[in-house]
Coordinates of C-alpha atoms in Angstrom, one line a residue:
X1 CA 0.1 0.1 0.1
X2 CA 1.9 2.9 -1.1
X3 CA 5.3 0.9 -1.5
X4 CA 7.1 1.2 -4.0
X5 CA 7.4 -2.1 -5.8
X6 CA 10.7 -1.8 -7.5
X7 CA 12.2 -0.9 -4.3
X8 CA 10.8 -4.1 -2.7
X9 CA 12.4 -6.3 -5.5
X10 CA 15.9 -4.7 -5.2
X11 CA 17.1 -4.5 -1.6
X12 CA 20.5 -3.7 -2.5
X13 CA 19.7 -0.4 -4.0
X14 CA 20.4 3.0 -2.4
X15 CA 18.9 3.6 1.1
X16 CA 16.7 6.5 1.6
X17 CA 18.4 9.6 2.7
X18 CA 17.7 10.8 6.5
X19 CA 18.0 14.3 7.5
X20 CA 21.3 15.5 8.6
X21 CA 21.9 14.3 12.1
X22 CA 19.1 12.3 12.5
X23 CA 20.1 8.5 13.9
X24 CA 23.5 8.7 12.9
X25 CA 25.1 9.1 16.2
X26 CA 27.7 11.7 17.7
X27 CA 29.8 13.5 15.2
X28 CA 33.6 12.6 15.1
X29 CA 35.6 14.8 17.3
X30 CA 39.0 14.7 19.0
X31 CA 39.5 11.0 20.6
X32 CA 36.4 9.7 18.6
X33 CA 36.4 6.2 16.8
X34 CA 33.9 4.7 14.4
X35 CA 31.4 4.3 17.7
X36 CA 30.8 6.5 20.6
X37 CA 32.4 4.0 22.9
X38 CA 35.6 3.9 20.8
X39 CA 38.7 5.9 21.2
X40 CA 41.1 6.4 18.2
X41 CA 44.0 7.0 20.5
X42 CA 43.4 3.3 22.1
X43 CA 41.6 2.0 24.8
X44 CA 40.8 3.9 28.0
X45 CA 43.0 2.8 30.8
X46 CA 41.6 1.8 34.2
X47 CA 40.0 4.8 36.6
X48 CA 42.6 6.6 38.4
X49 CA 42.8 5.3 41.8
X50 CA 41.7 8.0 44.6
X51 CA 44.0 10.3 46.1
X52 CA 44.1 9.4 49.6
X53 CA 45.0 12.9 50.9
X54 CA 41.9 14.3 49.2
X55 CA 39.6 15.9 51.6
X56 CA 36.6 14.2 49.4
X57 CA 37.9 10.6 50.0
X58 CA 38.7 11.1 53.8
X59 CA 35.4 13.3 54.3
X60 CA 32.9 10.9 53.5
X61 CA 34.5 8.6 55.9
X62 CA 34.7 11.0 58.6
X63 CA 31.2 12.2 57.8
X64 CA 30.2 8.5 57.9
X65 CA 31.8 8.2 61.3
X66 CA 30.1 11.1 62.6
X67 CA 26.7 10.0 61.6
X68 CA 27.2 6.7 63.0
X69 CA 28.1 7.9 66.1
X70 CA 25.0 10.5 66.2
X71 CA 22.4 7.9 65.0
X72 CA 23.8 5.2 67.6
X73 CA 23.4 7.8 70.4
X74 CA 19.9 8.7 69.2
X75 CA 18.9 4.8 68.5
X76 CA 20.0 4.0 72.2
X77 CA 17.2 6.2 73.8
X78 CA 14.8 5.2 71.1
X79 CA 15.0 1.8 72.4
X80 CA 14.6 2.7 75.9
X81 CA 11.6 4.5 75.2
X82 CA 10.2 1.4 73.7
X83 CA 11.2 -0.5 76.7
X84 CA 9.8 1.7 79.2
X85 CA 6.5 1.2 77.4
X86 CA 5.7 4.7 77.4
X87 CA 3.1 6.0 75.0
X88 CA 5.9 7.2 72.7
X89 CA 5.0 4.7 70.0
X90 CA 1.2 3.8 69.3
X91 CA -0.1 0.6 68.2
X92 CA -0.1 0.2 64.5
X93 CA -2.6 -2.3 64.5
X94 CA -2.1 -5.6 62.1
X95 CA 1.5 -5.5 60.4
X96 CA 2.9 -8.4 58.7
X97 CA 6.7 -8.0 60.6
X98 CA 4.8 -7.2 63.8
X99 CA 7.3 -7.6 66.9
X100 CA 6.3 -6.3 70.4
X101 CA 7.5 -2.9 71.5
X102 CA 9.8 -4.6 74.1
X103 CA 11.4 -6.7 71.3
X104 CA 12.1 -3.5 69.3
X105 CA 13.4 -1.6 72.2
X106 CA 16.1 -4.3 72.9
X107 CA 17.1 -4.2 68.9
X108 CA 17.3 -0.6 69.1
X109 CA 19.3 -0.3 72.0
X110 CA 21.8 -3.0 71.2
X111 CA 22.1 -2.1 67.8
X112 CA 22.3 1.8 68.8
X113 CA 25.3 0.9 71.1
X114 CA 27.0 -1.0 68.6
X115 CA 26.5 1.5 65.9
X116 CA 27.8 4.2 68.3
X117 CA 31.1 2.4 69.4
X118 CA 31.8 1.5 65.6
X119 CA 31.2 5.2 64.7
X120 CA 33.3 6.3 67.6
X121 CA 35.9 3.8 66.4
X122 CA 36.0 4.9 63.0
X123 CA 36.0 8.7 63.8
X124 CA 38.6 8.8 66.3
X125 CA 40.6 6.0 65.3
X126 CA 40.3 5.5 61.7
X127 CA 40.3 1.7 62.5
X128 CA 40.0 -0.3 59.1
X129 CA 38.0 -3.0 61.0
X130 CA 35.4 -0.2 61.8
X131 CA 34.8 0.1 58.3
X132 CA 33.9 -3.1 57.8
X133 CA 31.9 -3.4 60.8
X134 CA 30.4 -0.1 59.9
X135 CA 29.1 -1.2 56.6
X136 CA 27.5 -4.3 58.6
X137 CA 26.0 -2.0 61.5
X138 CA 24.7 0.4 58.8
X139 CA 23.2 -2.5 57.0
X140 CA 21.5 -3.8 60.1
X141 CA 20.3 -0.6 60.9
X142 CA 18.8 0.1 57.5
X143 CA 17.1 -3.3 57.9
X144 CA 15.7 -2.5 61.4
X145 CA 14.2 0.6 60.6
X146 CA 12.6 -0.3 57.3
X147 CA 10.8 -2.8 59.7
X148 CA 10.2 0.0 62.2
X149 CA 8.8 2.1 59.4
X150 CA 5.0 1.7 60.8
X151 CA 6.0 2.9 64.4
X152 CA 8.2 5.8 63.1
X153 CA 7.8 6.5 59.3
X154 CA 9.6 9.9 59.1
X155 CA 12.8 9.0 61.6
X156 CA 13.0 5.4 60.1
X157 CA 13.1 7.3 56.3
X158 CA 15.7 9.7 57.5
X159 CA 17.8 6.8 59.2
X160 CA 17.3 4.5 56.0
X161 CA 18.7 7.6 54.1
X162 CA 21.5 8.2 56.3
X163 CA 22.4 4.4 56.7
X164 CA 22.5 4.1 52.6
X165 CA 24.9 7.2 52.6
X166 CA 27.4 5.4 55.2
X167 CA 27.4 2.4 53.5
X168 CA 28.3 4.1 50.4
X169 CA 31.1 6.2 52.0
X170 CA 32.5 3.2 53.6
X171 CA 32.3 1.1 50.8
X172 CA 33.8 3.8 48.5
X173 CA 37.0 4.6 50.3
X174 CA 39.9 2.7 49.7
X175 CA 42.9 2.6 52.0
X176 CA 46.0 4.1 50.6
X177 CA 48.1 1.2 52.3
X178 CA 46.0 -1.9 52.8
X179 CA 49.0 -2.9 55.1
X180 CA 48.6 -0.3 57.6
X181 CA 45.2 0.8 58.7
X182 CA 45.8 4.3 59.5
X183 CA 43.4 7.0 60.6
X184 CA 42.2 9.1 57.5
X185 CA 43.8 12.6 57.4

């Protein structure tokens, strides 16, 4: 219907021209090969290692340690309030992962103390073990606050976001000399 019969019979004929710049990819420029992901001056090398003295690298770890210390210091009283049975947390009704407030109190108290101590070790000593433990405790805190969402939705969302940052910052940091776990400068 409206197709040129001579074109259908000879597919090797010239292709219809497209408007300039339509579907042709980026124009060639310095360092460009035939395809956008190729370079004419050779393959791209590995990404440069982060500078251990960069304030962006060490600042993320120090901020993560500070956030862990503060979050642990807030989670402990959060657990104590749940243990005391006060009216801080209301009844949420039917909930799939329902644990009693006493159970949540012990979870938040224990996790808060562990997170605060790990954050202090990370912030004050820059201990290598504290980065690994920090990722573990931040992951546990993220999971616990996800399950605690019905009791304190706004606070749990904030803690989840902070835990994600802490995990990213601690996982992205590379020790300049793996043999010596020194404090970030």
